[in-house]
Amino acid sequence: VELSFSQFSQLLACPTCQGDLIPGRFPEINECATCHSLYPVIQGIPSFADRQVYWGEELDLHEMQVINAHAEQQGWESAVEQWVAPRFPSRAKYIREFFRSDWRFLFPLRSDWTVLDVGAGWGTLAVAFGELCRQVVALESSYERTRFIQTRVVQDGLANILPLHGTLSAPPLTRESFDLVILNGVLEWLGWSDPGQPVASVQRHLLQQVYQLLKPGGYLYIGIENRFGISYWLGAPDHSYLRYTSLMPRPLAHWVTWMNRGHTYRTYTYSPFGYRRLLHRAGFSDLRFYAVMPNYSRPIFYWQLGDGLAVKRFAEVFFSDKPFGLSRAARLGRKVVDLIPNSLLGTLSTYLMPHLLILACKPGEPDA
Ligand SMILES: C[S@@+](CC[C@H](N)C(=O)[O-])C[C@H]1O[C@@H](n2cnc3c(N)ncnc32)[C@H](O)[C@@H]1O
């Protein structure tokens, strides 16, 4: 398919002054009708951010460029099969599989919704929602990632998805346009958007941007880690690539990160109470928290946070007899969970569940 700019023009605005972007000059350039800023369109992708910025889990910028060249010539699935699957099989699944969007059942999703996926990565969630909703904007700050999404949506024939190279700090988007905004694995990285400012205020400011982009009555979805999740007590690396930093008081985390990595601690996560405060300060209401297992990027089991009975049910499945029997640690784990009363288990799990799904609402009446 050809992606047609005109069907998205109402959603787009100048990131500098919110003026209208002049239609008609696409595909080469976007010009603001008010402040006359110019924004290039590169290989069909409207670009509003620095093209040198790259963020990649396992693959560096050069590898991503190789994947994109392969994807353009031989198909995105072939590129994932050849360049990602052999070395990073779980990343290949993460890129391909739509069950990652199963948390959508927590929302009253409608086919006439307009969805914004912020930090869309490889485009998996954007594509999944494109199959279900009227329009999706995939906003991504890394150009090479946006390029991959572009190739993917063109090859899959999804003309209702617009990949946009831009950032949440200066979104090229019209306010009050979206029914749902997705922040999956993104909020914790937003502190890097403005390294000169305190992390929590950058995160709050960018959540306020999300608030402005939502229609009244619109929804926010967040998939993220729990700051005090049990995995961190057991030594799992934090987003700083160091152990235990999320558990530390922030000044200590800054110092440890500085000593080991040469910069301050920029990737704050919070306890559910911390997320509650942050979201309320940004204006959101009707917050709902879910525990999710095995993690928010593979949402298979989830339940309302604090529900001890649900934890017990999950433990029954998790510790159910395996073909080769249970390890001694697993048998002990099952016994401990059995012995703890439901109410205490609910409280403990609020602090210790490693991954969370958070739903929030912008107050107001949705469109009829
Ligand atoms: C962990 S990945 C999550 C990918 C995707 N949401 C998913 O779950 O498949 C984080 C992504 O957010 C992007 N990102 C980080 N900060 C951003 C910002 N301020 N604006 C837009 N994208 C951002 C990164 O480039 C990266 O691709």
Short mmCIF file of C-alpha atoms and ligand atoms in Angstrom, two decimals:
data_model
loop_
_atom_site.label_atom_id
_atom_site.label_comp_id
_atom_site.label_asym_id
_atom_site.label_seq_id
_atom_site.Cartn_x
_atom_site.Cartn_y
_atom_site.Cartn_z
CA VAL A 1 0.00 0.00 0.00
CA GLU A 2 0.88 3.64 -0.33
CA LEU A 3 0.60 5.49 2.97
CA SER A 4 -1.54 8.51 2.35
CA PHE A 5 -0.64 11.59 4.37
CA SER A 6 -4.00 13.27 3.84
CA GLN A 7 -5.99 10.77 5.90
CA PHE A 8 -3.77 11.59 8.90
CA SER A 9 -3.48 15.35 8.36
CA GLN A 10 -5.98 16.18 11.13
CA LEU A 11 -3.81 14.33 13.61
CA LEU A 12 -0.60 16.13 12.69
CA ALA A 13 0.58 19.51 13.93
CA CYS A 14 3.79 21.49 14.02
CA PRO A 15 5.84 20.28 17.03
CA THR A 16 7.14 23.83 17.57
CA CYS A 17 3.92 25.90 17.55
CA GLN A 18 1.02 23.44 17.05
CA GLY A 19 0.22 25.15 13.71
CA ASP A 20 -1.21 23.23 10.75
CA LEU A 21 1.22 21.45 8.49
CA ILE A 22 0.62 22.59 4.90
CA PRO A 23 -0.70 19.67 2.90
CA GLY A 24 0.33 19.16 -0.69
CA ARG A 25 4.10 19.44 -0.42
CA PHE A 26 4.34 15.90 0.90
CA PRO A 27 6.22 13.64 -0.01
CA GLU A 28 9.31 15.87 0.15
CA ILE A 29 8.71 18.26 3.04
CA ASN A 30 6.26 19.36 5.71
CA GLU A 31 5.94 23.07 6.31
CA CYS A 32 4.13 24.73 9.19
CA ALA A 33 1.51 27.21 8.00
CA THR A 34 2.07 29.37 11.10
CA CYS A 35 5.78 29.44 11.97
CA HIS A 36 7.04 28.10 8.60
CA SER A 37 9.32 25.54 10.20
CA LEU A 38 10.31 22.84 7.68
CA TYR A 39 10.36 19.15 8.46
CA PRO A 40 11.76 16.60 6.01
CA VAL A 41 10.03 13.47 4.78
CA ILE A 42 12.71 10.81 4.44
CA GLN A 43 11.96 7.66 2.45
CA GLY A 44 8.27 8.41 2.95
CA ILE A 45 8.62 8.91 6.73
CA PRO A 46 7.67 12.31 8.18
CA SER A 47 10.65 13.12 10.38
CA PHE A 48 10.52 15.57 13.29
CA ALA A 49 13.53 14.51 15.35
CA ASP A 50 17.27 13.96 15.31
CA ARG A 51 18.11 11.06 12.98
CA GLN A 52 21.29 10.19 14.86
CA VAL A 53 19.36 9.08 17.95
CA TYR A 54 19.28 5.33 18.25
CA TRP A 55 17.98 3.08 20.97
CA GLY A 56 18.38 -0.67 20.60
CA GLU A 57 18.20 -3.57 22.99
CA GLU A 58 20.64 -6.10 21.55
CA LEU A 59 21.28 -4.70 18.07
CA ASP A 60 23.44 -1.69 17.33
CA LEU A 61 22.69 1.02 14.76
CA HIS A 62 24.67 -0.63 11.96
CA GLU A 63 22.90 -3.98 12.48
CA MET A 64 19.54 -2.20 12.46
CA GLN A 65 20.44 -0.57 9.12
CA VAL A 66 21.35 -3.99 7.69
CA ILE A 67 18.02 -5.38 8.91
CA ASN A 68 16.15 -2.47 7.32
CA ALA A 69 17.91 -2.90 3.97
CA HIS A 70 17.10 -6.64 4.02
CA ALA A 71 13.50 -5.93 5.07
CA GLU A 72 12.99 -3.47 2.21
CA GLN A 73 14.33 -5.89 -0.40
CA GLN A 74 13.16 -9.29 0.86
CA GLY A 75 10.45 -8.61 3.42
CA TRP A 76 10.45 -7.71 7.11
CA GLU A 77 9.68 -11.27 8.22
CA SER A 78 12.64 -12.61 6.28
CA ALA A 79 14.87 -9.94 7.89
CA VAL A 80 13.75 -10.97 11.39
CA GLU A 81 14.20 -14.64 10.49
CA GLN A 82 17.73 -14.12 9.19
CA TRP A 83 19.16 -11.40 11.43
CA VAL A 84 17.30 -11.57 14.73
CA ALA A 85 15.92 -15.08 15.33
CA PRO A 86 19.21 -17.05 15.27
CA ARG A 87 20.91 -14.84 17.88
CA PHE A 88 17.94 -13.51 19.86
CA PRO A 89 15.02 -15.93 19.52
CA SER A 90 12.94 -14.26 22.21
CA ARG A 91 13.42 -10.84 20.58
CA ALA A 92 12.17 -12.35 17.27
CA LYS A 93 9.01 -13.51 19.07
CA TYR A 94 8.66 -10.08 20.67
CA ILE A 95 8.75 -8.50 17.21
CA ARG A 96 6.31 -10.91 15.58
CA GLU A 97 3.69 -11.90 18.11
CA PHE A 98 0.39 -10.12 18.55
CA PHE A 99 -0.47 -11.75 21.88
CA ARG A 100 1.69 -8.97 23.33
CA SER A 101 -1.33 -6.73 22.88
CA ASP A 102 -3.69 -9.03 24.83
CA TRP A 103 -3.99 -6.44 27.61
CA ARG A 104 -6.33 -4.63 25.18
CA PHE A 105 -9.19 -6.67 26.67
CA LEU A 106 -8.88 -4.51 29.78
CA PHE A 107 -10.19 -1.55 27.72
CA PRO A 108 -13.58 -0.96 26.12
CA LEU A 109 -11.81 -0.94 22.76
CA ARG A 110 -13.84 0.25 19.76
CA SER A 111 -13.19 -0.05 16.07
CA ASP A 112 -13.57 3.73 15.61
CA TRP A 113 -10.74 4.53 18.04
CA THR A 114 -7.63 6.49 17.12
CA VAL A 115 -4.61 5.11 18.93
CA LEU A 116 -1.16 6.54 19.61
CA ASP A 117 1.69 4.12 20.32
CA VAL A 118 4.52 6.15 21.86
CA GLY A 119 7.97 4.57 21.53
CA ALA A 120 6.55 2.04 19.09
CA GLY A 121 9.85 0.14 18.74
CA TRP A 122 9.50 -2.59 16.10
CA GLY A 123 5.83 -1.72 15.62
CA THR A 124 4.29 -4.89 17.05
CA LEU A 125 1.64 -3.19 19.19
CA ALA A 126 0.91 -0.52 16.58
CA VAL A 127 0.28 -3.20 13.95
CA ALA A 128 -1.89 -5.26 16.33
CA PHE A 129 -4.05 -2.20 17.05
CA GLY A 130 -4.09 -1.28 13.35
CA GLU A 131 -5.99 -4.51 12.73
CA LEU A 132 -8.63 -3.48 15.28
CA CYS A 133 -8.94 0.29 15.27
CA ARG A 134 -9.60 3.04 12.77
CA GLN A 135 -6.20 4.75 12.87
CA VAL A 136 -2.90 4.26 14.65
CA VAL A 137 0.05 6.62 14.90
CA ALA A 138 3.35 4.88 15.73
CA LEU A 139 5.57 7.60 17.21
CA GLU A 140 9.18 6.52 17.54
CA SER A 141 12.27 8.59 18.36
CA SER A 142 14.73 6.29 16.58
CA TYR A 143 14.67 6.82 12.81
CA GLU A 144 15.89 3.30 11.98
CA ARG A 145 13.13 1.81 14.12
CA THR A 146 10.55 4.03 12.41
CA ARG A 147 11.92 2.85 9.07
CA PHE A 148 11.34 -0.76 10.10
CA ILE A 149 7.75 0.03 11.12
CA GLN A 150 7.19 1.79 7.79
CA THR A 151 8.40 -1.24 5.84
CA ARG A 152 6.28 -3.53 7.99
CA VAL A 153 3.02 -1.63 7.57
CA VAL A 154 3.51 -1.14 3.82
CA GLN A 155 4.28 -4.83 3.27
CA ASP A 156 1.38 -5.92 5.49
CA GLY A 157 -1.01 -3.60 3.63
CA LEU A 158 -2.03 -1.59 6.71
CA ALA A 159 -2.79 1.86 5.31
CA ASN A 160 -4.38 3.03 8.60
CA ILE A 161 -1.06 3.10 10.49
CA LEU A 162 1.20 6.13 10.28
CA PRO A 163 4.82 5.68 11.37
CA LEU A 164 6.18 9.01 12.59
CA HIS A 165 9.77 9.79 13.48
CA GLY A 166 9.46 12.12 16.46
CA THR A 167 9.56 12.38 20.22
CA LEU A 168 7.07 12.82 22.99
CA SER A 169 9.00 15.93 24.14
CA ALA A 170 7.86 17.75 20.98
CA PRO A 171 5.13 15.59 19.49
CA PRO A 172 4.11 16.50 15.92
CA LEU A 173 0.51 15.77 16.89
CA THR A 174 -2.74 17.64 17.44
CA ARG A 175 -4.04 17.88 21.00
CA GLU A 176 -7.13 15.96 22.09
CA SER A 177 -6.92 13.56 19.13
CA PHE A 178 -6.46 10.11 20.66
CA ASP A 179 -8.77 7.63 22.38
CA LEU A 180 -5.90 5.50 23.68
CA VAL A 181 -2.21 6.23 24.22
CA ILE A 182 0.15 3.27 24.70
CA LEU A 183 3.35 3.57 26.75
CA ASN A 184 4.70 0.02 26.78
CA GLY A 185 8.23 -0.14 28.16
CA VAL A 186 8.70 3.59 27.57
CA LEU A 187 7.94 5.66 30.71
CA GLU A 188 11.09 4.39 32.46
CA TRP A 189 13.26 5.69 29.58
CA LEU A 190 11.71 9.15 29.35
CA GLY A 191 14.16 10.65 31.87
CA TRP A 192 16.70 10.54 29.02
CA SER A 193 14.60 12.97 26.98
CA ASP A 194 16.05 15.89 28.92
CA PRO A 195 19.23 14.87 30.78
CA GLY A 196 19.58 18.40 32.23
CA GLN A 197 16.35 18.17 34.24
CA PRO A 198 15.38 16.04 37.26
CA VAL A 199 14.10 12.66 36.06
CA ALA A 200 10.75 12.75 37.87
CA SER A 201 9.87 16.19 36.51
CA VAL A 202 10.75 15.10 32.94
CA GLN A 203 8.52 12.04 33.34
CA ARG A 204 5.69 14.13 34.79
CA HIS A 205 5.99 16.74 32.05
CA LEU A 206 5.85 14.05 29.34
CA LEU A 207 2.85 12.41 30.99
CA GLN A 208 1.20 15.84 30.84
CA GLN A 209 1.96 15.85 27.09
CA VAL A 210 0.18 12.49 26.83
CA TYR A 211 -2.72 13.97 28.81
CA GLN A 212 -3.01 16.81 26.31
CA LEU A 213 -2.93 14.46 23.33
CA LEU A 214 -5.80 12.37 24.71
CA LYS A 215 -9.42 13.21 24.01
CA PRO A 216 -11.55 13.85 27.12
CA GLY A 217 -12.48 10.42 28.46
CA GLY A 218 -9.47 8.88 26.65
CA TYR A 219 -7.32 6.11 28.11
CA LEU A 220 -3.66 5.68 28.92
CA TYR A 221 -2.04 2.26 29.09
CA ILE A 222 1.37 1.75 30.73
CA GLY A 223 3.38 -1.48 30.84
CA ILE A 224 6.29 -1.12 33.24
CA GLU A 225 8.37 -2.62 36.05
CA ASN A 226 7.61 -2.35 39.75
CA ARG A 227 10.49 -0.51 41.43
CA PHE A 228 10.66 -2.97 44.34
CA GLY A 229 9.85 -6.11 42.33
CA ILE A 230 11.21 -9.34 43.76
CA SER A 231 13.43 -9.89 40.73
CA TYR A 232 15.46 -6.80 41.69
CA TRP A 233 15.99 -8.09 45.26
CA LEU A 234 17.25 -11.31 43.65
CA GLY A 235 19.82 -9.38 41.60
CA ALA A 236 18.18 -8.79 38.20
CA PRO A 237 19.84 -5.87 36.39
CA ASP A 238 17.92 -2.59 36.44
CA HIS A 239 17.52 -0.26 33.41
CA SER A 240 20.82 1.32 34.49
CA TYR A 241 22.37 -2.06 33.50
CA LEU A 242 23.45 -2.32 37.15
CA ARG A 243 21.98 -4.37 39.97
CA TYR A 244 19.92 -3.03 42.87
CA THR A 245 19.78 0.61 41.67
CA SER A 246 15.94 0.76 41.64
CA LEU A 247 15.93 -0.38 45.28
CA MET A 248 18.34 2.31 46.43
CA PRO A 249 17.36 5.78 47.67
CA ARG A 250 17.64 8.01 44.55
CA PRO A 251 20.78 9.95 45.67
CA LEU A 252 22.62 6.67 46.24
CA ALA A 253 21.40 5.31 42.87
CA HIS A 254 22.72 8.49 41.19
CA TRP A 255 26.09 8.09 42.86
CA VAL A 256 26.42 4.36 42.07
CA THR A 257 25.37 4.91 38.44
CA TRP A 258 27.76 7.83 38.16
CA MET A 259 30.67 5.78 39.50
CA ASN A 260 29.94 2.82 37.23
CA ARG A 261 28.55 4.39 34.07
CA GLY A 262 29.57 8.03 34.16
CA HIS A 263 26.06 9.54 34.26
CA THR A 264 23.27 10.03 36.79
CA TYR A 265 20.47 7.52 37.29
CA ARG A 266 17.93 8.46 34.57
CA THR A 267 15.58 5.47 34.47
CA TYR A 268 13.24 5.84 37.42
CA THR A 269 10.64 3.21 38.06
CA TYR A 270 8.23 3.46 41.02
CA SER A 271 6.15 1.40 43.40
CA PRO A 272 2.41 1.34 42.58
CA PHE A 273 2.01 4.21 45.08
CA GLY A 274 4.69 6.21 43.28
CA TYR A 275 3.01 5.64 39.89
CA ARG A 276 -0.29 6.68 41.43
CA ARG A 277 1.19 9.98 42.62
CA LEU A 278 2.96 10.65 39.31
CA LEU A 279 -0.19 10.00 37.27
CA HIS A 280 -2.44 12.04 39.53
CA ARG A 281 -0.02 14.95 39.28
CA ALA A 282 -0.18 14.71 35.50
CA GLY A 283 -4.00 14.98 35.73
CA PHE A 284 -5.07 11.33 35.29
CA SER A 285 -7.81 9.64 37.28
CA ASP A 286 -9.52 6.24 37.57
CA LEU A 287 -6.23 4.40 37.91
CA ARG A 288 -6.23 0.62 37.83
CA PHE A 289 -3.25 -1.59 38.52
CA TYR A 290 -2.73 -5.17 37.36
CA ALA A 291 0.04 -7.62 38.14
CA VAL A 292 1.26 -9.39 35.00
CA MET A 293 3.26 -12.55 34.50
CA PRO A 294 5.73 -13.46 33.13
CA ASN A 295 6.22 -9.80 32.16
CA TYR A 296 4.45 -6.83 30.58
CA SER A 297 5.89 -7.58 27.18
CA ARG A 298 4.54 -11.14 27.40
CA PRO A 299 1.22 -10.60 29.17
CA ILE A 300 -0.11 -14.12 29.74
CA PHE A 301 -1.46 -14.06 33.33
CA TYR A 302 -2.81 -10.91 34.91
CA TRP A 303 -4.97 -9.92 37.82
CA GLN A 304 -5.89 -6.86 39.86
CA LEU A 305 -2.92 -5.92 41.99
CA GLY A 306 -3.39 -6.78 45.65
CA ASP A 307 -5.68 -9.77 45.04
CA GLY A 308 -4.07 -12.51 47.17
CA LEU A 309 -6.44 -15.22 45.96
CA ALA A 310 -5.42 -14.53 42.37
CA VAL A 311 -1.75 -14.85 43.37
CA LYS A 312 -2.57 -18.28 44.85
CA ARG A 313 -4.33 -19.35 41.66
CA PHE A 314 -1.40 -18.19 39.59
CA ALA A 315 1.02 -20.06 41.89
CA GLU A 316 -1.02 -23.24 41.40
CA VAL A 317 -0.48 -22.98 37.66
CA PHE A 318 3.12 -21.87 37.97
CA PHE A 319 4.06 -24.61 40.43
CA SER A 320 1.90 -27.32 38.86
CA ASP A 321 3.73 -30.62 38.47
CA LYS A 322 6.15 -30.57 35.60
CA PRO A 323 7.08 -33.70 33.56
CA PHE A 324 10.40 -33.97 35.42
CA GLY A 325 9.00 -32.99 38.82
CA LEU A 326 9.49 -29.74 40.72
CA SER A 327 12.85 -28.51 41.96
CA ARG A 328 13.34 -28.24 45.71
CA ALA A 329 13.15 -24.42 45.52
CA ALA A 330 9.86 -24.63 43.58
CA ARG A 331 8.39 -27.06 46.12
CA LEU A 332 9.41 -24.69 48.91
CA GLY A 333 7.93 -21.72 46.99
CA ARG A 334 4.62 -23.54 46.59
CA LYS A 335 4.51 -24.35 50.32
CA VAL A 336 5.28 -20.77 51.34
CA VAL A 337 2.54 -19.35 49.07
CA ASP A 338 0.06 -21.92 50.45
CA LEU A 339 0.81 -20.94 54.04
CA ILE A 340 0.51 -17.16 53.67
CA PRO A 341 -3.03 -15.80 54.22
CA ASN A 342 -4.62 -14.25 51.13
CA SER A 343 -4.75 -10.73 52.58
CA LEU A 344 -1.03 -10.71 53.44
CA LEU A 345 -0.19 -12.25 50.07
CA GLY A 346 -2.16 -9.46 48.39
CA THR A 347 -0.23 -6.78 50.27
CA LEU A 348 3.17 -8.40 49.70
CA SER A 349 2.48 -8.87 46.01
CA THR A 350 1.60 -5.19 45.62
CA TYR A 351 5.20 -4.38 46.44
CA LEU A 352 6.91 -7.42 45.00
CA MET A 353 5.23 -8.30 41.69
CA PRO A 354 7.97 -7.45 39.19
CA HIS A 355 5.76 -6.20 36.34
CA LEU A 356 2.67 -3.99 36.19
CA LEU A 357 -0.01 -2.95 33.75
CA ILE A 358 -1.49 0.43 34.59
CA LEU A 359 -4.71 1.87 33.17
CA ALA A 360 -5.56 5.54 33.58
CA CYS A 361 -8.22 7.88 32.30
CA LYS A 362 -8.36 11.51 31.27
CA PRO A 363 -11.45 12.92 32.96
CA GLY A 364 -14.25 14.00 30.66
CA GLU A 365 -17.02 12.65 28.53
CA PRO A 366 -15.90 10.61 25.53
CA ASP A 367 -17.50 11.34 22.14
CA ALA A 368 -20.93 9.81 21.75
C1 LIG B 1 11.60 -0.78 25.29
S1 LIG B 1 11.25 -0.06 23.73
C2 LIG B 1 9.53 -0.41 23.69
C3 LIG B 1 9.02 -0.71 22.31
C4 LIG B 1 7.51 -0.89 22.15
N1 LIG B 1 6.73 0.03 22.94
C5 LIG B 1 7.07 -2.31 22.42
O1 LIG B 1 6.62 -2.58 23.53
O2 LIG B 1 7.20 -3.14 21.51
C6 LIG B 1 11.31 1.70 24.00
C7 LIG B 1 11.16 2.51 22.70
O3 LIG B 1 10.84 3.86 23.04
C8 LIG B 1 11.52 4.75 22.17
N2 LIG B 1 11.57 6.04 22.87
C9 LIG B 1 12.28 6.36 23.98
N3 LIG B 1 12.05 7.63 24.35
C10 LIG B 1 11.14 8.14 23.47
C11 LIG B 1 10.51 9.43 23.31
N4 LIG B 1 10.76 10.43 24.15
N5 LIG B 1 9.64 9.60 22.28
C12 LIG B 1 9.38 8.58 21.43
N6 LIG B 1 9.96 7.35 21.52
C13 LIG B 1 10.83 7.13 22.53
C14 LIG B 1 12.85 4.07 21.95
O4 LIG B 1 13.48 4.50 20.75
C15 LIG B 1 12.43 2.59 21.89
O5 LIG B 1 12.19 2.15 20.57
#
